[in-house]
Coordinates of C-alpha atoms and ligand atoms in Angstrom, one line a residue:
M1 CA -29.5 16.3 -13.8
S2 CA -26.9 15.7 -11.1
Y3 CA -25.6 18.6 -9.1
E4 CA -22.4 19.4 -7.3
P5 CA -22.7 20.4 -3.7
V6 CA -20.7 23.5 -2.7
I7 CA -20.1 23.4 1.0
G8 CA -18.5 25.8 3.5
L9 CA -18.1 25.4 7.3
E10 CA -18.0 28.0 10.1
V11 CA -16.5 26.6 13.3
H12 CA -16.7 28.4 16.6
L13 CA -14.0 27.2 18.9
Q14 CA -14.1 28.1 22.6
L15 CA -10.5 28.9 23.8
S16 CA -9.8 27.3 27.1
T17 CA -8.2 30.4 28.6
A18 CA -8.6 30.9 32.4
T19 CA -10.5 34.1 32.1
K20 CA -13.0 35.7 29.6
L21 CA -12.1 37.7 26.5
F22 CA -12.7 41.2 27.9
C23 CA -12.9 40.8 31.7
A24 CA -11.3 38.8 34.5
C25 CA -14.2 36.5 35.2
P26 CA -13.3 32.7 35.1
A27 CA -14.2 31.1 31.8
A28 CA -14.4 27.5 33.1
F29 CA -17.4 25.4 32.1
G30 CA -19.8 23.9 34.7
A31 CA -19.9 26.5 37.5
P32 CA -23.3 27.3 39.1
P33 CA -25.4 29.6 36.8
N34 CA -24.6 33.3 36.9
S35 CA -21.7 32.8 39.4
Q36 CA -19.0 34.0 36.9
T37 CA -20.2 37.4 35.9
C38 CA -19.1 41.0 36.4
P39 CA -20.3 44.5 35.3
V40 CA -18.2 44.2 32.1
C41 CA -19.6 40.9 30.8
L42 CA -23.1 41.9 32.0
G43 CA -22.8 45.1 29.9
L44 CA -23.5 47.5 32.7
P45 CA -23.0 51.2 32.0
G46 CA -19.6 52.8 32.4
V47 CA -17.4 49.8 32.1
L48 CA -14.6 49.2 29.6
P49 CA -13.4 45.9 28.0
V50 CA -9.8 44.9 28.2
L51 CA -8.5 42.3 25.8
N52 CA -7.2 39.0 27.2
E53 CA -3.6 38.8 25.9
R54 CA -3.5 35.0 26.2
A55 CA -6.6 34.7 23.9
L56 CA -4.8 36.8 21.3
E57 CA -1.6 34.7 21.6
W58 CA -3.6 31.5 21.2
G59 CA -5.6 32.9 18.3
V60 CA -2.3 33.7 16.5
R61 CA -1.1 30.2 17.3
V62 CA -4.2 28.7 15.7
A63 CA -3.9 31.0 12.7
L64 CA -0.3 29.9 12.1
A65 CA -1.2 26.2 12.4
F66 CA -3.7 26.8 9.5
D67 CA -1.0 28.7 7.5
C68 CA -3.0 31.9 7.7
Q69 CA -1.6 35.4 7.2
V70 CA -1.8 37.1 10.6
A71 CA -3.0 40.7 10.4
R72 CA -0.5 43.5 11.2
V73 CA -3.4 45.5 12.6
M74 CA -6.7 44.0 13.7
K75 CA -9.7 45.7 15.2
F76 CA -12.9 44.8 17.0
D77 CA -16.5 45.7 15.8
R78 CA -19.9 45.6 17.4
K79 CA -22.3 43.2 15.8
Q80 CA -25.8 44.4 16.8
Y81 CA -28.7 42.1 17.5
F82 CA -31.2 41.6 20.2
Y83 CA -31.5 38.3 22.0
P84 CA -32.2 37.6 25.7
D85 CA -28.8 35.8 26.2
L86 CA -26.9 38.9 25.0
P87 CA -27.0 41.5 27.8
K88 CA -25.3 44.3 25.8
N89 CA -27.5 43.8 22.8
Y90 CA -24.4 43.6 20.7
Q91 CA -21.5 41.2 20.5
I92 CA -17.9 42.3 20.2
S93 CA -16.6 40.5 17.1
Q94 CA -14.4 41.4 14.2
Y95 CA -15.7 42.5 10.8
D96 CA -13.4 43.9 8.2
Q97 CA -10.0 43.6 9.9
P98 CA -10.0 40.1 11.4
L99 CA -7.1 38.4 13.2
A100 CA -6.0 36.3 10.2
Q101 CA -6.9 35.4 6.7
H102 CA -6.0 33.2 3.6
G103 CA -5.0 30.0 5.3
H104 CA -5.7 26.4 4.4
L105 CA -6.1 22.9 5.9
D106 CA -5.3 19.7 4.0
I107 CA -7.7 16.8 4.4
A108 CA -7.7 13.2 3.3
V109 CA -10.1 12.3 0.4
G110 CA -9.6 8.6 -0.3
D111 CA -5.9 8.2 -0.9
E112 CA -5.5 11.8 -2.0
T113 CA -4.9 15.0 -0.1
K114 CA -7.2 17.9 -0.8
R115 CA -6.4 21.5 0.2
I116 CA -9.4 23.4 1.8
G117 CA -9.0 27.2 2.0
I118 CA -9.5 29.0 5.3
R119 CA -11.0 32.4 4.5
R120 CA -10.6 34.0 7.9
I121 CA -10.1 33.5 11.6
H122 CA -11.5 36.1 14.0
L123 CA -11.9 36.6 17.8
E124 CA -15.2 37.3 19.3
E125 CA -17.0 36.9 22.6
D126 CA -19.6 34.2 23.3
A127 CA -23.2 34.9 24.3
G128 CA -25.0 33.5 27.4
K129 CA -27.0 30.4 27.5
L130 CA -30.8 30.1 27.6
L131 CA -32.3 27.2 29.4
H132 CA -35.8 26.2 28.4
E133 CA -36.2 22.9 30.2
A134 CA -37.1 24.1 33.7
S135 CA -40.7 25.1 32.8
P136 CA -42.9 25.1 29.7
T137 CA -43.8 28.8 30.2
E138 CA -40.5 30.3 31.3
S139 CA -36.9 30.4 30.1
L140 CA -33.9 30.9 32.3
V141 CA -30.6 32.6 31.3
D142 CA -27.1 31.8 32.5
F143 CA -24.6 34.5 31.8
N144 CA -21.5 32.5 32.8
R145 CA -20.7 31.9 29.1
T146 CA -21.2 35.6 28.2
G147 CA -17.8 37.0 27.1
V148 CA -16.0 33.7 26.9
P149 CA -13.4 33.8 24.1
L150 CA -14.3 32.2 20.8
L151 CA -12.3 31.8 17.6
E152 CA -14.5 31.7 14.5
I153 CA -12.8 29.7 11.7
V154 CA -14.5 30.2 8.3
S155 CA -13.6 27.9 5.4
E156 CA -13.8 28.7 1.8
P157 CA -16.7 26.9 0.0
D158 CA -14.2 24.3 -1.2
L159 CA -15.9 21.2 0.2
R160 CA -17.8 19.0 -2.2
S161 CA -19.5 16.4 -0.1
A162 CA -20.7 15.6 3.4
D163 CA -17.7 13.2 3.7
E164 CA -15.3 16.0 2.9
A165 CA -17.0 18.2 5.5
H166 CA -16.6 15.4 8.0
Q167 CA -12.9 15.0 7.2
Y168 CA -12.4 18.7 7.5
L169 CA -13.9 18.8 11.0
L170 CA -11.9 15.8 12.1
E171 CA -8.7 17.4 11.0
L172 CA -9.5 20.8 12.4
K173 CA -10.4 19.2 15.8
A174 CA -7.1 17.2 15.7
V175 CA -5.1 20.4 15.1
V176 CA -6.7 22.4 17.9
E177 CA -6.3 19.4 20.2
Y178 CA -2.6 19.2 19.4
L179 CA -2.3 23.0 20.0
D180 CA -3.9 22.5 23.4
V181 CA -5.9 25.8 23.1
S182 CA -9.4 24.3 23.3
T183 CA -11.0 21.0 24.5
G184 CA -12.8 20.8 21.1
N185 CA -15.6 19.1 22.9
M186 CA -18.8 19.3 20.9
E187 CA -21.0 18.1 23.7
E188 CA -19.9 20.8 26.1
G189 CA -20.2 23.3 23.2
S190 CA -16.5 24.2 23.0
L191 CA -16.6 23.3 19.3
R192 CA -19.7 24.5 17.4
C193 CA -20.3 24.3 13.7
D194 CA -22.6 25.9 11.2
T195 CA -22.5 24.9 7.6
N196 CA -23.7 26.3 4.3
I197 CA -24.5 24.4 1.2
S198 CA -25.7 25.3 -2.3
L199 CA -25.9 23.1 -5.5
R200 CA -24.7 23.9 -8.9
E201 CA -24.5 22.2 -12.2
P202 CA -21.1 20.4 -12.6
H203 CA -18.4 22.8 -13.8
A204 CA -20.7 25.8 -13.6
S205 CA -18.9 28.8 -12.1
A206 CA -21.9 30.6 -10.6
L207 CA -23.0 29.5 -7.2
G208 CA -26.6 28.5 -6.3
S209 CA -28.6 30.1 -3.4
K210 CA -26.8 29.4 -0.2
V211 CA -28.6 27.7 2.6
E212 CA -27.1 27.9 6.1
I213 CA -27.8 25.1 8.5
K214 CA -27.7 25.6 12.3
N215 CA -28.2 23.5 15.4
L216 CA -25.6 20.9 14.5
N217 CA -24.5 19.2 17.8
S218 CA -22.2 16.5 16.5
F219 CA -20.0 15.6 13.6
R220 CA -22.6 13.0 12.7
A221 CA -25.3 15.7 12.6
V222 CA -23.2 17.8 10.2
K223 CA -22.9 14.8 7.9
L224 CA -26.5 13.8 8.0
A225 CA -27.8 17.4 7.6
L226 CA -25.6 18.0 4.6
E227 CA -26.7 14.7 2.9
Y228 CA -30.3 15.6 3.6
E229 CA -30.0 19.1 2.3
A230 CA -28.1 18.1 -0.9
K231 CA -31.0 15.7 -1.6
R232 CA -33.7 18.3 -0.8
Q233 CA -32.2 21.0 -2.9
A234 CA -31.6 18.6 -5.9
M235 CA -35.2 17.6 -5.8
A236 CA -36.5 21.2 -5.7
L237 CA -34.1 22.2 -8.5
G238 CA -35.3 19.1 -10.5
R239 CA -38.9 20.3 -10.2
G240 CA -37.8 23.7 -11.6
E241 CA -38.1 25.5 -8.3
R242 CA -36.0 28.5 -7.3
L243 CA -34.4 28.0 -3.9
P244 CA -34.5 31.0 -1.5
Q245 CA -31.3 32.0 0.4
E246 CA -32.2 31.1 4.0
T247 CA -31.1 29.7 7.3
R248 CA -32.5 26.3 8.3
L249 CA -32.4 24.3 11.5
W250 CA -31.4 20.7 11.7
D251 CA -34.0 18.6 13.6
A252 CA -31.9 15.7 15.0
K253 CA -35.0 13.7 15.9
A254 CA -36.9 14.0 12.6
L255 CA -33.6 13.9 10.6
K256 CA -34.5 16.8 8.4
T257 CA -33.9 20.6 8.1
E258 CA -36.7 23.1 8.7
P259 CA -36.8 26.7 7.6
M260 CA -35.8 29.1 10.4
R261 CA -35.5 32.6 8.8
S262 CA -34.3 34.3 5.7
K263 CA -30.6 34.7 5.8
E264 CA -29.3 37.9 7.4
E265 CA -26.8 40.0 5.5
A266 CA -23.9 41.7 7.2
A267 CA -25.8 45.0 6.8
D268 CA -28.6 43.6 9.1
Y269 CA -26.1 43.6 12.0
R270 CA -25.1 47.3 11.6
Y271 CA -21.5 46.5 12.3
F272 CA -19.4 49.5 13.4
P273 CA -15.9 49.7 15.0
E274 CA -16.0 49.0 18.8
P275 CA -15.3 52.5 20.2
D276 CA -14.1 51.1 23.6
L277 CA -11.1 49.2 22.1
V278 CA -8.3 50.6 20.0
P279 CA -7.1 48.7 16.9
F280 CA -4.4 46.2 17.9
V281 CA -1.0 46.1 16.3
I282 CA 0.2 42.5 16.2
D283 CA 4.0 42.8 16.2
A284 CA 6.4 40.5 14.6
Q285 CA 7.8 39.4 18.0
L286 CA 4.4 38.1 19.1
I287 CA 4.0 36.1 15.9
A288 CA 7.6 34.7 16.2
Q289 CA 6.9 33.6 19.7
A290 CA 3.6 31.9 18.7
R291 CA 5.4 30.2 15.9
Q292 CA 8.0 28.9 18.3
A293 CA 5.3 27.6 20.7
L294 CA 3.7 25.5 17.9
P295 CA 4.0 21.8 18.8
E296 CA 4.3 19.0 16.2
L297 CA 1.0 19.1 14.2
P298 CA -1.0 16.1 13.0
R299 CA 0.3 16.4 9.4
E300 CA 3.9 16.4 10.6
R301 CA 3.4 13.6 13.0
R302 CA 1.7 11.6 10.2
R303 CA 4.7 12.1 7.9
R304 CA 7.1 11.0 10.6
Y305 CA 5.1 7.8 11.3
R306 CA 5.1 7.0 7.6
E307 CA 8.8 7.6 7.1
A308 CA 10.4 6.5 10.4
C309 CA 7.9 3.8 11.4
Q310 CA 7.0 2.6 7.8
L311 CA 3.3 2.8 8.5
S312 CA 0.7 3.0 5.7
A313 CA -1.0 6.4 5.1
Y314 CA -4.2 5.0 6.6
D315 CA -2.5 3.7 9.8
A316 CA -0.6 7.0 10.2
R317 CA -3.9 8.9 9.8
V318 CA -5.8 6.9 12.4
L319 CA -2.9 7.0 14.9
T320 CA -2.6 10.8 14.7
Q321 CA -6.3 11.6 15.0
H322 CA -6.0 12.2 18.7
R323 CA -2.9 13.5 20.3
A324 CA -3.3 11.0 23.2
F325 CA -3.5 8.1 20.8
G326 CA -0.2 9.0 19.1
E327 CA 1.5 9.4 22.5
L328 CA 0.3 6.0 23.5
F329 CA 1.8 4.6 20.3
E330 CA 5.1 6.3 20.7
G331 CA 5.3 5.3 24.4
A332 CA 4.9 1.7 23.4
L333 CA 7.7 2.0 20.8
R334 CA 10.0 3.6 23.5
A335 CA 9.3 0.6 25.7
G336 CA 10.8 -1.6 22.9
A337 CA 7.8 -2.8 20.8
R338 CA 7.9 -2.8 17.0
P339 CA 5.6 -0.2 15.3
K340 CA 3.4 -2.5 13.2
P341 CA 2.1 -4.9 15.9
V342 CA 1.4 -2.0 18.2
A343 CA -0.4 -0.1 15.4
N344 CA -2.5 -3.2 14.7
W345 CA -3.6 -3.6 18.3
M346 CA -4.4 0.1 18.6
M347 CA -6.4 0.3 15.3
G348 CA -8.2 -3.0 15.8
D349 CA -9.0 -4.0 19.4
L350 CA -8.3 -0.7 21.1
L351 CA -10.4 1.5 18.7
A352 CA -13.2 -1.1 18.9
Y353 CA -13.0 -0.9 22.7
L354 CA -13.2 2.9 22.7
N355 CA -16.2 2.9 20.4
A356 CA -18.0 0.2 22.3
N357 CA -17.5 2.1 25.6
D358 CA -17.9 5.6 24.0
L359 CA -14.6 6.7 25.4
E360 CA -12.0 9.3 24.3
P361 CA -8.4 8.0 24.1
D362 CA -7.3 10.3 27.0
A363 CA -9.9 8.7 29.3
L364 CA -8.0 5.3 29.1
K365 CA -6.1 4.1 32.2
L366 CA -3.6 2.5 29.9
R367 CA 0.2 2.8 30.3
P368 CA 2.0 2.7 26.9
E369 CA 4.5 0.1 28.2
W370 CA 1.6 -2.3 28.8
L371 CA 0.9 -2.3 25.1
A372 CA 4.5 -3.1 24.5
H373 CA 4.4 -6.0 27.1
L374 CA 1.3 -7.4 25.4
V375 CA 3.0 -7.5 22.0
Q376 CA 6.2 -9.0 23.5
L377 CA 4.2 -11.8 25.2
I378 CA 2.7 -12.7 21.9
E379 CA 6.0 -12.6 20.1
D380 CA 7.8 -14.7 22.6
G381 CA 5.1 -17.3 22.4
T382 CA 3.7 -16.9 25.9
L383 CA 0.3 -15.9 24.7
S384 CA -1.7 -17.1 21.7
G385 CA -3.7 -14.5 19.8
K386 CA -6.9 -15.7 21.6
M387 CA -5.3 -15.5 25.0
A388 CA -3.9 -12.1 24.2
K389 CA -7.4 -10.7 23.5
A390 CA -8.6 -11.8 27.0
V391 CA -5.5 -10.3 28.6
F392 CA -6.0 -7.1 26.6
L393 CA -9.5 -6.7 28.0
Q394 CA -8.2 -7.2 31.6
M395 CA -5.6 -4.6 30.9
L396 CA -8.2 -2.0 29.9
D397 CA -11.0 -2.9 32.2
Q398 CA -8.9 -3.4 35.4
G399 CA -5.9 -1.3 34.6
L400 CA -3.5 -4.2 34.8
D401 CA 0.0 -4.7 33.2
P402 CA -0.3 -7.8 31.0
L403 CA 2.9 -9.2 32.6
Q404 CA 1.1 -9.0 35.9
V405 CA -2.0 -10.8 34.5
V406 CA 0.1 -13.6 33.0
Q407 CA 2.0 -14.1 36.2
A408 CA -1.0 -14.0 38.5
E409 CA -3.1 -16.4 36.4
G410 CA -0.2 -18.7 35.4
L411 CA -1.1 -18.1 31.8
R412 CA 1.3 -19.7 29.4
Q413 CA 0.6 -21.1 26.0
I414 CA 1.0 -24.8 25.7
V415 CA 3.7 -25.5 23.1
D416 CA 5.5 -28.6 24.2
P417 CA 4.8 -31.5 21.9
A418 CA 4.0 -34.2 24.5
S419 CA 1.3 -32.1 26.2
L420 CA -0.2 -31.1 22.8
E421 CA -0.3 -34.8 21.8
R422 CA -2.1 -35.7 25.0
I423 CA -4.7 -33.1 24.2
A424 CA -5.1 -34.2 20.6
D425 CA -5.5 -37.8 21.5
A426 CA -8.1 -37.0 24.2
V427 CA -10.1 -35.0 21.7
L428 CA -10.0 -37.6 19.0
A429 CA -10.9 -40.4 21.5
A430 CA -13.9 -38.3 22.7
N431 CA -15.2 -37.5 19.3
P432 CA -15.3 -40.6 17.1
R433 CA -18.1 -39.2 15.0
S434 CA -16.2 -36.2 13.9
V435 CA -13.2 -38.4 13.1
E436 CA -15.5 -40.6 11.0
D437 CA -16.9 -37.5 9.3
Y438 CA -13.4 -36.3 8.4
R439 CA -12.5 -39.7 6.9
R440 CA -15.6 -39.4 4.7
G441 CA -14.2 -36.2 3.3
K442 CA -15.9 -33.7 5.6
V443 CA -13.0 -31.4 6.0
N444 CA -15.0 -29.1 8.3
A445 CA -14.9 -31.7 11.0
L446 CA -11.3 -30.5 11.7
T447 CA -12.6 -27.1 12.7
Y448 CA -14.9 -28.6 15.2
L449 CA -12.1 -30.8 16.7
M450 CA -9.8 -27.8 16.8
G451 CA -12.5 -26.0 18.9
Q452 CA -12.7 -29.0 21.2
A453 CA -8.9 -29.0 21.7
M454 CA -8.9 -25.3 22.5
K455 CA -11.7 -25.8 25.0
L456 CA -10.0 -28.7 26.6
S457 CA -6.8 -26.7 27.0
Q458 CA -8.7 -23.7 28.3
G459 CA -7.5 -21.7 25.3
K460 CA -3.9 -22.3 26.0
A461 CA -2.9 -24.7 23.3
N462 CA -0.9 -23.1 20.5
P463 CA -3.5 -23.0 17.7
Q464 CA -1.1 -23.7 14.8
Q465 CA 0.6 -26.6 16.5
I466 CA -2.6 -28.3 17.7
A467 CA -4.2 -27.9 14.2
E468 CA -1.2 -29.5 12.5
L469 CA -1.1 -32.3 15.1
L470 CA -4.8 -33.1 14.8
K471 CA -4.6 -33.1 11.0
R472 CA -1.6 -35.5 11.0
R473 CA -3.4 -37.9 13.4
L474 CA -6.5 -37.8 11.2
E475 CA -4.5 -38.5 8.1
Q476 CA -2.7 -41.4 9.8
A477 CA -6.0 -42.9 10.9
N478 CA -7.3 -42.7 7.4
P479 CA -5.4 -45.3 5.3
R480 CA -7.9 -45.2 2.4
K481 CA -7.2 -41.6 1.8
E482 CA -3.4 -42.2 2.2
R483 CA -3.5 -44.8 -0.6
G484 CA -5.1 -42.0 -2.7
Ligands
ZN501 ZN1 -17.0 39.4 33.6

């Protein structure tokens, strides 16, 4: 029996507002422990929360980017639970009247686009952070994060594979990066993700028991955990077992999930309306302003690249994944380069460079016009493909304009026939054995001779010209073959 996975994702996004959600403490990451706290976020008696207006505006902006219906009236609720990182013993969140509902996000599945429902988006405050590393017998708590604004974005269970979940996260991260409301950095915890998965027989309408997975610290972890869990559940169902509804933890070292606790229901949290905050009316003007503040979103930019720059769907998708990547691309076009060669460099060598050095595109010290210069130097014949690759690395490693590199090192491809002939003759004279091999029908010998010619010219010989020249010389020196 094969089963169909039914997957939903809950993303917690930390908004990069200057201050916390209900007090004026700074919300910046990385300050000394417990240096950004006040009576409000420490939950001392007699204080009142005041909503951060910017967090509300940004929340509305995110909701509009996901095509959600923004609530006319939203309210906050207390979610009760005890944990040492939660000084109030409750978290201010939103229960039955969230900020926004009924949105969607389109993701790429192969060549198709699939629409994933967004059930709701709500505002809530973050908890503190427990540190267990300092000692084996004690834990420390840092309340700097307590009260930092979070947006929880809950998808419908519309995802059907770990790959789809991965695409959803990539697209979600791209949208919030374009909106500039969060760093979306998973390592710093500004984007956190829980997922839930159940299996059902294909086309069955009833859902299986939902298993929630926590402790997912990277997109890769989400994918691996979902793949693992789909397999584990399928085997259990295959043995005729009944799966409990539960919460499991992903163990990134052992690459498996472990049971954590049975799943809480909403009733376990004893939600009730936050008595210190009135319900908020979100007026039409605020929504209109947020809509006006929306930048071009990844899907719109993708459409523009396909239509105006004639790029393939795949190229357009890769180039719009990061806002900084797209801006680099467009800057190179403004500097006069044609779209396709720039796209090829970015998607080939540049992506490989980013991956090899574990860098995000905005960490590059690369000016867009340098990419244009590189492409122009190839197109006007100054650089061969091989030379361009070396210049490309200097451009990225040392932050140099390719024009500068070419001038400083006197780089120029050798294209004049007389010089190329001298190189070809020298190579043939120095390698009689390969010449003989070629005459006996070993066509591979040409590749070797080509390599020697490139070496002799320090990579500067025009590869097509020198190959043709060598071949012509070899054929001339091979009368038997000529006679057929
Ligand atoms: Zn505070």
